[in-house]
CSV table of C-alpha atoms and ligand atoms in Angstrom, one decimal:
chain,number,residue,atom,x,y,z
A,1,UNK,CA,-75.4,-80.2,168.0
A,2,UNK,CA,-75.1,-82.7,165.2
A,3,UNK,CA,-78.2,-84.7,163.9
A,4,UNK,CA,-77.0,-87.9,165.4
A,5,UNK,CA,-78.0,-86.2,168.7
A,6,UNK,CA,-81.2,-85.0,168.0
A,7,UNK,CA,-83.7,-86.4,170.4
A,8,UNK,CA,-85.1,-89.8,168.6
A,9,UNK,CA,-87.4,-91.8,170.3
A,10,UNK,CA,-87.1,-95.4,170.9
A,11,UNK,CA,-88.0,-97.3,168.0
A,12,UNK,CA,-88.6,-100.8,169.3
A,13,UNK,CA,-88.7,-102.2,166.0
A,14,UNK,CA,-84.6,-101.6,165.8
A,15,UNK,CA,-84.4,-104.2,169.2
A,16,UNK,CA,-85.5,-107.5,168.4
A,17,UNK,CA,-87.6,-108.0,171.2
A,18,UNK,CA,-86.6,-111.4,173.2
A,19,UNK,CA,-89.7,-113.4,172.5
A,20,UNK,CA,-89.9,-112.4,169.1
A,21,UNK,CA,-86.4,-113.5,169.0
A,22,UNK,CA,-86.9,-116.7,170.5
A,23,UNK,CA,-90.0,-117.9,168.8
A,24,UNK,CA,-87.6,-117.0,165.3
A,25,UNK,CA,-85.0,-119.3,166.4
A,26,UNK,CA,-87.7,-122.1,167.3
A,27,UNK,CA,-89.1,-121.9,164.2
A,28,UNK,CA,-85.6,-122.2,162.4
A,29,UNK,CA,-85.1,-125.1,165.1
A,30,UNK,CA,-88.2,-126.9,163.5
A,31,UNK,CA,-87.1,-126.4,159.8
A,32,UNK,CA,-83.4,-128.5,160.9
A,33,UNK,CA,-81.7,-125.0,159.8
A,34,UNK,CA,-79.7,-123.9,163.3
A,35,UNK,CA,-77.0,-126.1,163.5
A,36,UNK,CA,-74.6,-123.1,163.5
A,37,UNK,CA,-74.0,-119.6,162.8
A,38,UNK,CA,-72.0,-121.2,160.0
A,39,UNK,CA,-75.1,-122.5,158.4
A,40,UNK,CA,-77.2,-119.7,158.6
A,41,UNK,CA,-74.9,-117.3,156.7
A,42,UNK,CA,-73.8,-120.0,154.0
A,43,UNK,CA,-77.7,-120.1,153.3
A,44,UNK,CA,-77.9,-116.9,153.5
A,45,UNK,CA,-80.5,-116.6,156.2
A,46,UNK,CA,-80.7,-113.7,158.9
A,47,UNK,CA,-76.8,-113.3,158.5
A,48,UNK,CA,-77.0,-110.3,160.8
A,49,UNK,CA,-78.6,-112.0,163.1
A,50,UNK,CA,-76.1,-115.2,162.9
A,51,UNK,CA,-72.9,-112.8,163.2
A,52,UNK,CA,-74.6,-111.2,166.5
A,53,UNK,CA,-75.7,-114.7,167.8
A,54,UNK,CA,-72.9,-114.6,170.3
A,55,UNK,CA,-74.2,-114.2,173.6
A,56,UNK,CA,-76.9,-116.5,175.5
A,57,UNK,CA,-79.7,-117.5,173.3
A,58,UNK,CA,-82.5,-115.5,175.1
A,59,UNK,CA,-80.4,-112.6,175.3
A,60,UNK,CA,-81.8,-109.2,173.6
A,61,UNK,CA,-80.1,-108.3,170.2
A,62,UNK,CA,-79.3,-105.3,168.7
A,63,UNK,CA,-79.0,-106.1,164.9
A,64,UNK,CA,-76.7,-103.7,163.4
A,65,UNK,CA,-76.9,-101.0,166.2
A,66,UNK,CA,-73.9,-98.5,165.7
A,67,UNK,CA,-73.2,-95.2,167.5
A,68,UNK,CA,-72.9,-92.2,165.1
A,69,UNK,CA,-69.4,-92.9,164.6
A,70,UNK,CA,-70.1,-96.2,162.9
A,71,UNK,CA,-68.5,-98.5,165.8
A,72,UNK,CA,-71.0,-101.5,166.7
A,73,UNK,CA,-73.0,-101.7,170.2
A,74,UNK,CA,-71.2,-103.9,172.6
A,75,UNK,CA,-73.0,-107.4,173.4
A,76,UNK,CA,-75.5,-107.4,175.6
A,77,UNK,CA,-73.6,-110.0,177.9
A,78,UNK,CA,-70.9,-107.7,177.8
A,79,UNK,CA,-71.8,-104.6,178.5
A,80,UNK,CA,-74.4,-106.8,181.7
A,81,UNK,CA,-70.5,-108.6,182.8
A,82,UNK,CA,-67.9,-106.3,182.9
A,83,UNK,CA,-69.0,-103.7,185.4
A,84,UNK,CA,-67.8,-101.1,187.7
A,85,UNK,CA,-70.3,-100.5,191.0
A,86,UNK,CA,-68.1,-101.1,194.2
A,87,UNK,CA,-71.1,-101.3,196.1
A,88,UNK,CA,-71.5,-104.4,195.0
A,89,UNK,CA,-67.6,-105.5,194.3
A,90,UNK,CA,-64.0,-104.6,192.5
A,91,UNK,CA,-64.2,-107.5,190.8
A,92,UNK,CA,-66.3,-106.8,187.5
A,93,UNK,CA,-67.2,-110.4,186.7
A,94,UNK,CA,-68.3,-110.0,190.2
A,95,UNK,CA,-70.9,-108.2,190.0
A,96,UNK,CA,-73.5,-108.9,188.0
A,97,UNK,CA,-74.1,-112.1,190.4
A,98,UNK,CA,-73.8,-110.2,193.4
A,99,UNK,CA,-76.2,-107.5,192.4
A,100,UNK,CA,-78.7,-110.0,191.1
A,101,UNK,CA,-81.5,-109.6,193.9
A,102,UNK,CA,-81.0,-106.3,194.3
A,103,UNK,CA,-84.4,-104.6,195.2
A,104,UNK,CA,-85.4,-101.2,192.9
A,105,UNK,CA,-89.2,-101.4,193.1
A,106,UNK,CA,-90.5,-99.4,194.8
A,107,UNK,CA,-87.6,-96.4,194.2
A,108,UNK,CA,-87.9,-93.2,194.6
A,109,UNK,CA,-86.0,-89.9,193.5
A,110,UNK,CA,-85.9,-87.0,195.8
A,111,UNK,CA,-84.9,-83.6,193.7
A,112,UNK,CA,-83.9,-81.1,196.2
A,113,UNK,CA,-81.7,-77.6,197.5
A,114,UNK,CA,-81.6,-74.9,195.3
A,115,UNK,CA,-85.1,-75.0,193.5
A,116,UNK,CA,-88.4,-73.6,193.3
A,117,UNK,CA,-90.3,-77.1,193.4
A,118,UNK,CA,-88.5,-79.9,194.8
A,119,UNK,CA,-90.0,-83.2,194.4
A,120,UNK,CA,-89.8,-86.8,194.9
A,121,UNK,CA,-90.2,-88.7,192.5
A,122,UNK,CA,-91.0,-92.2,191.8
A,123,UNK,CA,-89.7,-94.4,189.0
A,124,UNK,CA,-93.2,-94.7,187.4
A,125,UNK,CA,-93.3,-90.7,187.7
A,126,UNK,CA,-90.3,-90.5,185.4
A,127,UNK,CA,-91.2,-93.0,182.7
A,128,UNK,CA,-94.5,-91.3,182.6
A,129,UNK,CA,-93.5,-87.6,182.6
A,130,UNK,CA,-90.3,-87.8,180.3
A,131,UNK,CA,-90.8,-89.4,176.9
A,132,UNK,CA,-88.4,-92.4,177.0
A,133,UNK,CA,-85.3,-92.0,173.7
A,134,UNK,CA,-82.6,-94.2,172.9
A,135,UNK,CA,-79.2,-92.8,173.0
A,136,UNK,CA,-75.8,-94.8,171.3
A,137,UNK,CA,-73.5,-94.0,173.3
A,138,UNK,CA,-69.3,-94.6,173.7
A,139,UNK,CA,-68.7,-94.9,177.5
A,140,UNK,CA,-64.8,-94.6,178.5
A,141,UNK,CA,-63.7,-96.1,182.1
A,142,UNK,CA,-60.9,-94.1,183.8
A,143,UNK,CA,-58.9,-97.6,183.5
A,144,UNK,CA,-58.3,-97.4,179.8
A,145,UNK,CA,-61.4,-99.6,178.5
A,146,UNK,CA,-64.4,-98.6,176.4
A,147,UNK,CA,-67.7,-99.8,175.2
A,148,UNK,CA,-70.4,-98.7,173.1
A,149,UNK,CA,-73.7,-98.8,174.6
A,150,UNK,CA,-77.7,-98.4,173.3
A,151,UNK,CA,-78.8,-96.2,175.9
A,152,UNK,CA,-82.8,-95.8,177.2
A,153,UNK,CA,-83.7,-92.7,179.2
A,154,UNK,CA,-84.2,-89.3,178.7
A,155,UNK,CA,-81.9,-85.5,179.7
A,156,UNK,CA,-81.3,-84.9,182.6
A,157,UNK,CA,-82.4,-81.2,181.8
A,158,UNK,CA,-86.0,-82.4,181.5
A,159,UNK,CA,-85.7,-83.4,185.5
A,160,UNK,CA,-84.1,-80.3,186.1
A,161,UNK,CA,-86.5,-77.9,183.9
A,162,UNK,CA,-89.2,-79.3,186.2
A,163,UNK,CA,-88.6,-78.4,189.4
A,164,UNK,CA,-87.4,-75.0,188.7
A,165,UNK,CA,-83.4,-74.7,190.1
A,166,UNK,CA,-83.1,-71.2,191.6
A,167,UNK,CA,-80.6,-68.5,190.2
A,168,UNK,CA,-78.4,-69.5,193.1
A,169,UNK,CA,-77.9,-73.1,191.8
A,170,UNK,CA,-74.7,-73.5,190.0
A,171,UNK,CA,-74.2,-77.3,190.6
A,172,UNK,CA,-76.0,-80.4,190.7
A,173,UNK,CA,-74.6,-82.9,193.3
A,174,UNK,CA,-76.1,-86.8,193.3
A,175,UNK,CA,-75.9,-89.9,195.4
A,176,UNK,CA,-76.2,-93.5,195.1
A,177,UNK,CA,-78.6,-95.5,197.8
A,178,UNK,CA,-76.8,-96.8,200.4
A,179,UNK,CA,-77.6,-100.0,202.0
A,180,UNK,CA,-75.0,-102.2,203.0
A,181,UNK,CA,-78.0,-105.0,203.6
A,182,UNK,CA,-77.6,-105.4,199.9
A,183,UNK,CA,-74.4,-104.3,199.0
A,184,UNK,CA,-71.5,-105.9,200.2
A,185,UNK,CA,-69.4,-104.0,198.7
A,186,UNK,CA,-70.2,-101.0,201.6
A,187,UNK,CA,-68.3,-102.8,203.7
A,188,UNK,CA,-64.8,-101.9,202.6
A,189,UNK,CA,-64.3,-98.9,205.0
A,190,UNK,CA,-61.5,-96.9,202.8
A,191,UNK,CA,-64.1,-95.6,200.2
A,192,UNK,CA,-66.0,-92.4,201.7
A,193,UNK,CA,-70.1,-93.4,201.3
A,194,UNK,CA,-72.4,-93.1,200.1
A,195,UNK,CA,-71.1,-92.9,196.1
A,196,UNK,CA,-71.6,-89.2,195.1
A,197,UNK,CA,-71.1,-87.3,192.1
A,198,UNK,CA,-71.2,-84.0,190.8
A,199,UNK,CA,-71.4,-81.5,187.5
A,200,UNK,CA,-71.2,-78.0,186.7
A,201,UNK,CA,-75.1,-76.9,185.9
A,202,UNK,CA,-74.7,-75.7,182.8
A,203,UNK,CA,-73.1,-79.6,181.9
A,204,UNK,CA,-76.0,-80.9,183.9
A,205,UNK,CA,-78.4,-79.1,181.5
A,206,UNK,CA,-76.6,-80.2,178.2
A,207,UNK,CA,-78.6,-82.5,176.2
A,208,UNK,CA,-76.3,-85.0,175.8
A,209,UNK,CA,-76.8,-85.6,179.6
A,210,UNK,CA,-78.8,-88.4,180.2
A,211,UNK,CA,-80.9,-90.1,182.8
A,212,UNK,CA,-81.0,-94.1,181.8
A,213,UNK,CA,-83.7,-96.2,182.6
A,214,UNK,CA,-82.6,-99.3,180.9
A,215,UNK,CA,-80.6,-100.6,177.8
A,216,UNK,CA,-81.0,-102.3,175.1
A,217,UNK,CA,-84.5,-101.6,175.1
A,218,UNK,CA,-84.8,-103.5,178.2
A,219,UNK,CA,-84.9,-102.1,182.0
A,220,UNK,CA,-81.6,-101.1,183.4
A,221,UNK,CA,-80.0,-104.7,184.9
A,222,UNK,CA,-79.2,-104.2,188.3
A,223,UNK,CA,-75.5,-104.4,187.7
A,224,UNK,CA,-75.8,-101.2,185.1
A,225,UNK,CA,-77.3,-99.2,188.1
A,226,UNK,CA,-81.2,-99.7,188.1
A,227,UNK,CA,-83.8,-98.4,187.8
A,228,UNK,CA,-82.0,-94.7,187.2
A,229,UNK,CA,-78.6,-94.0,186.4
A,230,UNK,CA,-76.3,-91.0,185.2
A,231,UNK,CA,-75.0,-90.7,181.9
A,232,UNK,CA,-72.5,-88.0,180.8
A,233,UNK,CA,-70.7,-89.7,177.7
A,234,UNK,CA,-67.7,-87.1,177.3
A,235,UNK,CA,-66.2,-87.6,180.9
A,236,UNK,CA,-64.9,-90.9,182.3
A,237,UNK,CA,-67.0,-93.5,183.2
A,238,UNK,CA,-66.6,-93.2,187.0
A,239,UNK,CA,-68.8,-89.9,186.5
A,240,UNK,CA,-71.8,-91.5,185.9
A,241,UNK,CA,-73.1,-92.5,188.8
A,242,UNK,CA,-75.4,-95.9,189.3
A,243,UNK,CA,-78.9,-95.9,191.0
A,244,UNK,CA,-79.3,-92.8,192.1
A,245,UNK,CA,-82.1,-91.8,195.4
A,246,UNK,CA,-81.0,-88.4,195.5
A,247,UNK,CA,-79.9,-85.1,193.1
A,248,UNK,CA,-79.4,-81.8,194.8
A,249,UNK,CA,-79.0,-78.5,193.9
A,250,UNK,CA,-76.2,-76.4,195.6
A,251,UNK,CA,-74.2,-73.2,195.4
A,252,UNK,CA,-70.5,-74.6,195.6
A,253,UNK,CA,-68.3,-77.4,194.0
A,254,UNK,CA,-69.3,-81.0,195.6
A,255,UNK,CA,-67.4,-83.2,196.9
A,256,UNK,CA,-67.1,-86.6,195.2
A,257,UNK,CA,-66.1,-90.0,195.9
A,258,UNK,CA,-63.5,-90.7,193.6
A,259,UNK,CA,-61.8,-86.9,194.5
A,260,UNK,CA,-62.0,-87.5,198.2
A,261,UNK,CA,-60.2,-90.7,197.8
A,262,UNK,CA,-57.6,-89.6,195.9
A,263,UNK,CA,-57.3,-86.1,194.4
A,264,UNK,CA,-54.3,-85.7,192.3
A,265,UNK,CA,-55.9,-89.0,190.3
A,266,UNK,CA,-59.5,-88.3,189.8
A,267,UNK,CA,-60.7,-84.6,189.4
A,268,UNK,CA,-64.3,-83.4,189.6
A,269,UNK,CA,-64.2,-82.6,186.0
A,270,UNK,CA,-62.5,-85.8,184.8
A,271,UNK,CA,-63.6,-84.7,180.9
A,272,UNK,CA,-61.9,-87.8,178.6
A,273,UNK,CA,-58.5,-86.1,177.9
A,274,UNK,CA,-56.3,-88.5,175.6
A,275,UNK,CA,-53.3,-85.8,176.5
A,276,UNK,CA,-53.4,-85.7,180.8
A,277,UNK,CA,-52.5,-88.6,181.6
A,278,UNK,CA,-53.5,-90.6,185.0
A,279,UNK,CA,-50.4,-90.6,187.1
A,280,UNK,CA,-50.1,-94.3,186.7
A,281,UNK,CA,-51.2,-95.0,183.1
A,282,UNK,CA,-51.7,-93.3,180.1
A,283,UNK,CA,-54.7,-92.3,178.8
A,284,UNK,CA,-53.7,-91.8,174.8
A,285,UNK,CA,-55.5,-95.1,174.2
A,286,UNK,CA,-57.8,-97.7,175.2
A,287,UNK,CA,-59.0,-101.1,174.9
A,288,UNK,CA,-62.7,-101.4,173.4
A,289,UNK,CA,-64.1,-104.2,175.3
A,290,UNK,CA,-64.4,-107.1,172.2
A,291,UNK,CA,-61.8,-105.7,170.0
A,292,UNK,CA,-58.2,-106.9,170.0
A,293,UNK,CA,-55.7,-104.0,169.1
A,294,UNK,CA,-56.3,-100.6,170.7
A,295,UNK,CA,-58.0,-97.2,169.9
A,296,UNK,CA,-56.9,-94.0,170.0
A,297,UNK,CA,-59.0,-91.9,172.8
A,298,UNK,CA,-60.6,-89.2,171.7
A,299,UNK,CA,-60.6,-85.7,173.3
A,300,UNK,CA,-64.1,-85.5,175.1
A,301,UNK,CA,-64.4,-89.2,174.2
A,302,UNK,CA,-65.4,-87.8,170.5
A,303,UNK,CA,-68.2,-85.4,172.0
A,304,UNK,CA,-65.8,-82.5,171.5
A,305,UNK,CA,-68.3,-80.5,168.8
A,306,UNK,CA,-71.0,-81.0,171.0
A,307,UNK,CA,-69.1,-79.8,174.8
A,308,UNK,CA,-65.6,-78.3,173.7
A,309,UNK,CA,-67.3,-74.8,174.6
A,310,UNK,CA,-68.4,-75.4,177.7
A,311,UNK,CA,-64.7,-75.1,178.8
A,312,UNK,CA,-63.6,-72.2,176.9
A,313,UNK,CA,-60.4,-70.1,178.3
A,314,UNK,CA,-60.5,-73.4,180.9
A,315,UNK,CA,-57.2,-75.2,181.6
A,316,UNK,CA,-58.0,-78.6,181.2
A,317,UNK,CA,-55.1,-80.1,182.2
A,318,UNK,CA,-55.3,-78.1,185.8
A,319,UNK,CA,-58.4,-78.6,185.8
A,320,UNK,CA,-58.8,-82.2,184.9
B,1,LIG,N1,-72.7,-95.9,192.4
B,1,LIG,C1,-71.7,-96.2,191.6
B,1,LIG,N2,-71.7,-95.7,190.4
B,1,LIG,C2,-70.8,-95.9,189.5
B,1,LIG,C3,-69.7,-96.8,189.9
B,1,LIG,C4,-69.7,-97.3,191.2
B,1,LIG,O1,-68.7,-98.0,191.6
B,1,LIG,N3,-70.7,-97.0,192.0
B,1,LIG,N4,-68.6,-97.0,189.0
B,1,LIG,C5,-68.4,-96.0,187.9
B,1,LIG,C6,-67.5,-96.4,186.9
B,1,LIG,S1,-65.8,-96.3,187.3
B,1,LIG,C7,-67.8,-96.8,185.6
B,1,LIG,S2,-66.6,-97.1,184.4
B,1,LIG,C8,-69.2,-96.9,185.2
B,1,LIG,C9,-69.5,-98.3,184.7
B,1,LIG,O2,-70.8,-98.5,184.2
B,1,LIG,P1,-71.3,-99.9,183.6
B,1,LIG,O3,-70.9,-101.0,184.6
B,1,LIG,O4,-72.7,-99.7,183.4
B,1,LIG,O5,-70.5,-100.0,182.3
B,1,LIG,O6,-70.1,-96.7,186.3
B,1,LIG,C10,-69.8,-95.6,187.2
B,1,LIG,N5,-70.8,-95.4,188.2
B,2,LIG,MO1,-64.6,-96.4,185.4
């Protein structure tokens, strides 16, 4: 575990909050300097905050954010417009719109199989119980794109610590809500729903797993999977499964979504792998959403220090 992944709390001070934001840029507005980001920087005003400035105006800001690698946070509108939840659509500019009334108050969390003290949960239970940290974060989609992404939330380990999983537990399976009043995305009948998801306990209980809450020090946006989402940032993206009602302990392998509907393509333990590639693309590089020439992919997405040994004497191109 390297310091960059000790546990820090959320310093809001680092996220310029909206309103404080706002009431900057109207006071700027009074003094005739924000005709452009041009003008700020030549002035030498808040030139971090002019470079950044690219988004909607009332959108939150993350002023020089970077993951422990050094790469900068994705925009805000990006990372809220370019989004993978079929529940809602395939089309990613699709579904922020289509997700925008979706309903996640009240929500609850029902912990359960293989455990000493299941519970249910509700989203208030977690914010209060589990101190709230931010967590930079590179996520890598299965389809060769990347973004880097300010995290809120906490590990998933702190759930699981509390209700006690039994010495038969060896796997932790979750599942999305389903409710195809909402999402019309539950209509296309080739998928196998509800979304589910699976990992190995011992990944489960790795403290880079993360349960997030929101982003950018704001709550989760619909489209991101609110109010509680997975996180596991050295496995494709499809792995981290949105707005989750349900987390179950259980003896044996789950089955998931993406390996029901087509095995040879998407494995259960789908860690980034720069060297197996998908059958119908390669995965040696990808596109970071908001850069213009490529990246070389990383094995375990650049987590390999922290998870390379939970796969020791593993095959990891049999077992992808
Ligand atoms: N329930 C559910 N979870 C999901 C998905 C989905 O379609 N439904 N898509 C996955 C995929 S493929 C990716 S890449 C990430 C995208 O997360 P983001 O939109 O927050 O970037 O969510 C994952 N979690
Ligand atoms: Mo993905």
């Amino acid at each position: 575990m390297t310091a960059a992944f000790k546990s820090v709390p959320v310093r809001p001070s680092e996220i310029t909050p909206k309103h404080v934001y706002l009431s900057r840029r109207e006071f700027l507005k009074g003094l005739g300097v924000l005709a452009g980001a041009a003008v700020l920087s030549a002035c030498g005003l808040l030139p971090d905050e002019a470079e950044q400035a690219t988004g909607p105006v009332n959108e939150p800001q993350a002023v020089g954010k970077k993951d422990e690698m050094g790469n900068p946070v994705n925009t805000y509108q990006d990372i809220t417009h370019y989004n993978n939840f079929y529940e809602f659509s395939t089309d990613k500019a699709a579904v922020a719109r289509l997700a925008e009334n979706f309903r996640t108050s009240p929500w609850t969390l029902e912990v359960y199989g293989l455990v000493n003290r299941p519970r249910t949960f509700g989203v208030e239970d977690l914010l209060r119980l589990f101190p709230q940290e931010e967590r930079i974060y590179r996520l890598r989609c299965v389809e060769a794109w990347s973004m880097v992404i300010p995290w809120n939330g906490f590990p998933l380990a702190s759930l699981l610590r509390e209700v006690e999983p039994t010495g038969n537990a060896r796997y932790v399976r979750f599942e999305t809500l389903f409710d195809p009043q909402q999402m019309p995305g539950l209509k296309q009948p080739w998928y196998n729903w509800p979304y589910q998801e699976g990992l190995r306990l011992d990944e489960a209980m790795h403290d880079l797993t993360l349960l997030a809450t929101g982003l950018y020090g704001e709550p989760m946006p619909a489209q991101n999977g609110a109010p509680i989402r997975l996180v596991v940032p050295w496995k494709y993206g499809f792995k981290s499964i949105k707005s989750v009602v349900k987390i179950e302990l259980v003896a044996e392998q789950p089955s998931t979504l993406w390996s029901s509907a087509a095995p040879d393509e998407y494995g259960f333990y789908a860690n980034v792998n720069p060297h197996v590639d998908h059958p119908r693309w390669s995965q040696a590089t990808e596109r970071r959403i908001g850069e213009l020439s490529r990246r070389e992919t990383l094995m375990f997405n650049g987590y390999a220090e922290e998870v390379a040994h939970l796969y020791d004497g593993m095959d990891l191109s049999k077992y992808y």
